Amino acid sequence: MKKQVLMSLILAGSMVAVSAQAEEQAQNQNANTSTVKVSEVQKSEEKAEDIDQEITNARMRSELGSKSQWSFKSSLGYSGGSLNKPFDSIRPNYRASATIETLAALSGNVGVNYRISKGGNLSAGTGIVVMDPFHGDITQSTFQDPRASRKGAEIKRTQVSTPYLDYSHGYRALDMQMISSVTYSHYTEEDQTDYYNLMGNLSVNQTALADFGDSKWQGGLSLSLDKELSKGAFADSAADNMRYDYGVGLFPFAEYSFNDNYSFRTVFGYFQFAKYEESSELIQMEPYQSMGIGISLTRDIYLYPNVQFTPKDIRSDRTNVALSANLNLF
């Protein structure tokens, strides 16, 4: 009987020892193994694919469009009057003679955007222009031209024309923020299609932005090239009415960031050239500069109220007010 009790105690002790050893091995295995949830991996991958990790400038983000796969994308601008009369119908032409007047207008592009990849976006839409939007009855299809040189002539109030297809790609290279884009605009207005015998315009743009050390200043360059695509010869090629052929422009710009939502911005349009078909030379266009405040309402809505002037003749009656806006929804 005593032997049986002794054997039972030995067996029980052995089982406890085996159980303790198994528990210790399990604990050691758990100590060397980490458990990662699938949702955490997905969030990490999404963060790595976020274009906002590479493009941090508010304006450039809004130019690329929404991060949704499908979204509404628009770029609108109001070209107003002078500093003396900001909401006037007449907009002095600061890049030409002071006597050459243009009309205030609301213009831009509206369309849809499809996000192809992290930084790639394909958008399509159409141009829209509303002439002199703050005067008269804007519901009427036409209005009388208030300019002295064309007094009383009938002008279309609203024009929807020039559909376009655009591809843009945002990325970081050489420690700079970059956007490369190519755009085809198809002419539908009679002035371009019938009179100038044009089909459309192909443009290529490259923007690069760099930080100035640890300061709040950033500086960049925007290079643009565009070429008119014709359907045939231009019949009325008089010396004072030549058809535009192609153009090139280099636009340095600088920004100072006050905070995440507000910044000072200036653009130097000093190096813009145009080539006309009847001429063999590039003609430098009148230099201009814009200065304004960049306002980032959200990641996808950016406003830039500004003034535009020519540095060769800075006068309040030739300095124009303007507002540009990038609006991305959904």
mmCIF file with all atom_site columns, N, CA, C and O in Angstrom, residues 77 86 104 147 188 267 292:
data_model
loop_
_atom_site.group_PDB
_atom_site.id
_atom_site.type_symbol
_atom_site.label_atom_id
_atom_site.label_alt_id
_atom_site.label_comp_id
_atom_site.label_asym_id
_atom_site.label_entity_id
_atom_site.label_seq_id
_atom_site.pdbx_PDB_ins_code
_atom_site.Cartn_x
_atom_site.Cartn_y
_atom_site.Cartn_z
_atom_site.occupancy
_atom_site.B_iso_or_equiv
_atom_site.pdbx_formal_charge
_atom_site.auth_seq_id
_atom_site.auth_comp_id
_atom_site.auth_asym_id
_atom_site.auth_atom_id
_atom_site.pdbx_PDB_model_num
ATOM 1  N N  . GLY A 1 77  ? -10.349 81.201  -61.754 1.00 0.00 ? 77  GLY A N  1
ATOM 2  C CA . GLY A 1 77  ? -9.651  82.449  -61.502 1.00 0.00 ? 77  GLY A CA 1
ATOM 3  C C  . GLY A 1 77  ? -10.518 83.639  -61.849 1.00 0.00 ? 77  GLY A C  1
ATOM 4  O O  . GLY A 1 77  ? -11.265 83.607  -62.843 1.00 0.00 ? 77  GLY A O  1
ATOM 5  N N  . PRO A 1 86  ? -11.285 97.864  -58.114 1.00 0.00 ? 86  PRO A N  1
ATOM 6  C CA . PRO A 1 86  ? -11.095 96.397  -58.177 1.00 0.00 ? 86  PRO A CA 1
ATOM 7  C C  . PRO A 1 86  ? -12.263 95.631  -58.780 1.00 0.00 ? 86  PRO A C  1
ATOM 8  O O  . PRO A 1 86  ? -12.058 94.551  -59.346 1.00 0.00 ? 86  PRO A O  1
ATOM 9  N N  . ALA A 1 104 ? -13.053 92.369  -67.206 1.00 0.00 ? 104 ALA A N  1
ATOM 10 C CA . ALA A 1 104 ? -12.977 91.492  -66.044 1.00 0.00 ? 104 ALA A CA 1
ATOM 11 C C  . ALA A 1 104 ? -13.691 90.186  -66.378 1.00 0.00 ? 104 ALA A C  1
ATOM 12 O O  . ALA A 1 104 ? -14.689 90.172  -67.108 1.00 0.00 ? 104 ALA A O  1
ATOM 13 N N  . ARG A 1 147 ? -16.223 98.825  -73.110 1.00 0.00 ? 147 ARG A N  1
ATOM 14 C CA . ARG A 1 147 ? -14.941 99.414  -73.476 1.00 0.00 ? 147 ARG A CA 1
ATOM 15 C C  . ARG A 1 147 ? -15.132 100.483 -74.553 1.00 0.00 ? 147 ARG A C  1
ATOM 16 O O  . ARG A 1 147 ? -15.942 100.326 -75.467 1.00 0.00 ? 147 ARG A O  1
ATOM 17 N N  . THR A 1 188 ? -12.793 74.702  -79.576 1.00 0.00 ? 188 THR A N  1
ATOM 18 C CA . THR A 1 188 ? -14.163 74.601  -80.077 1.00 0.00 ? 188 THR A CA 1
ATOM 19 C C  . THR A 1 188 ? -14.750 75.968  -80.427 1.00 0.00 ? 188 THR A C  1
ATOM 20 O O  . THR A 1 188 ? -15.825 76.037  -81.024 1.00 0.00 ? 188 THR A O  1
ATOM 21 N N  . VAL A 1 267 ? 5.211   85.348  -57.679 1.00 0.00 ? 267 VAL A N  1
ATOM 22 C CA . VAL A 1 267 ? 5.607   84.682  -58.919 1.00 0.00 ? 267 VAL A CA 1
ATOM 23 C C  . VAL A 1 267 ? 6.221   85.727  -59.843 1.00 0.00 ? 267 VAL A C  1
ATOM 24 O O  . VAL A 1 267 ? 5.681   86.827  -60.009 1.00 0.00 ? 267 VAL A O  1
ATOM 25 N N  . GLY A 1 292 ? 0.736   87.785  -53.424 1.00 0.00 ? 292 GLY A N  1
ATOM 26 C CA . GLY A 1 292 ? -0.511  87.562  -52.725 1.00 0.00 ? 292 GLY A CA 1
ATOM 27 C C  . GLY A 1 292 ? -0.356  86.640  -51.538 1.00 0.00 ? 292 GLY A C  1
ATOM 28 O O  . GLY A 1 292 ? 0.753   86.271  -51.146 1.00 0.00 ? 292 GLY A O  1
#
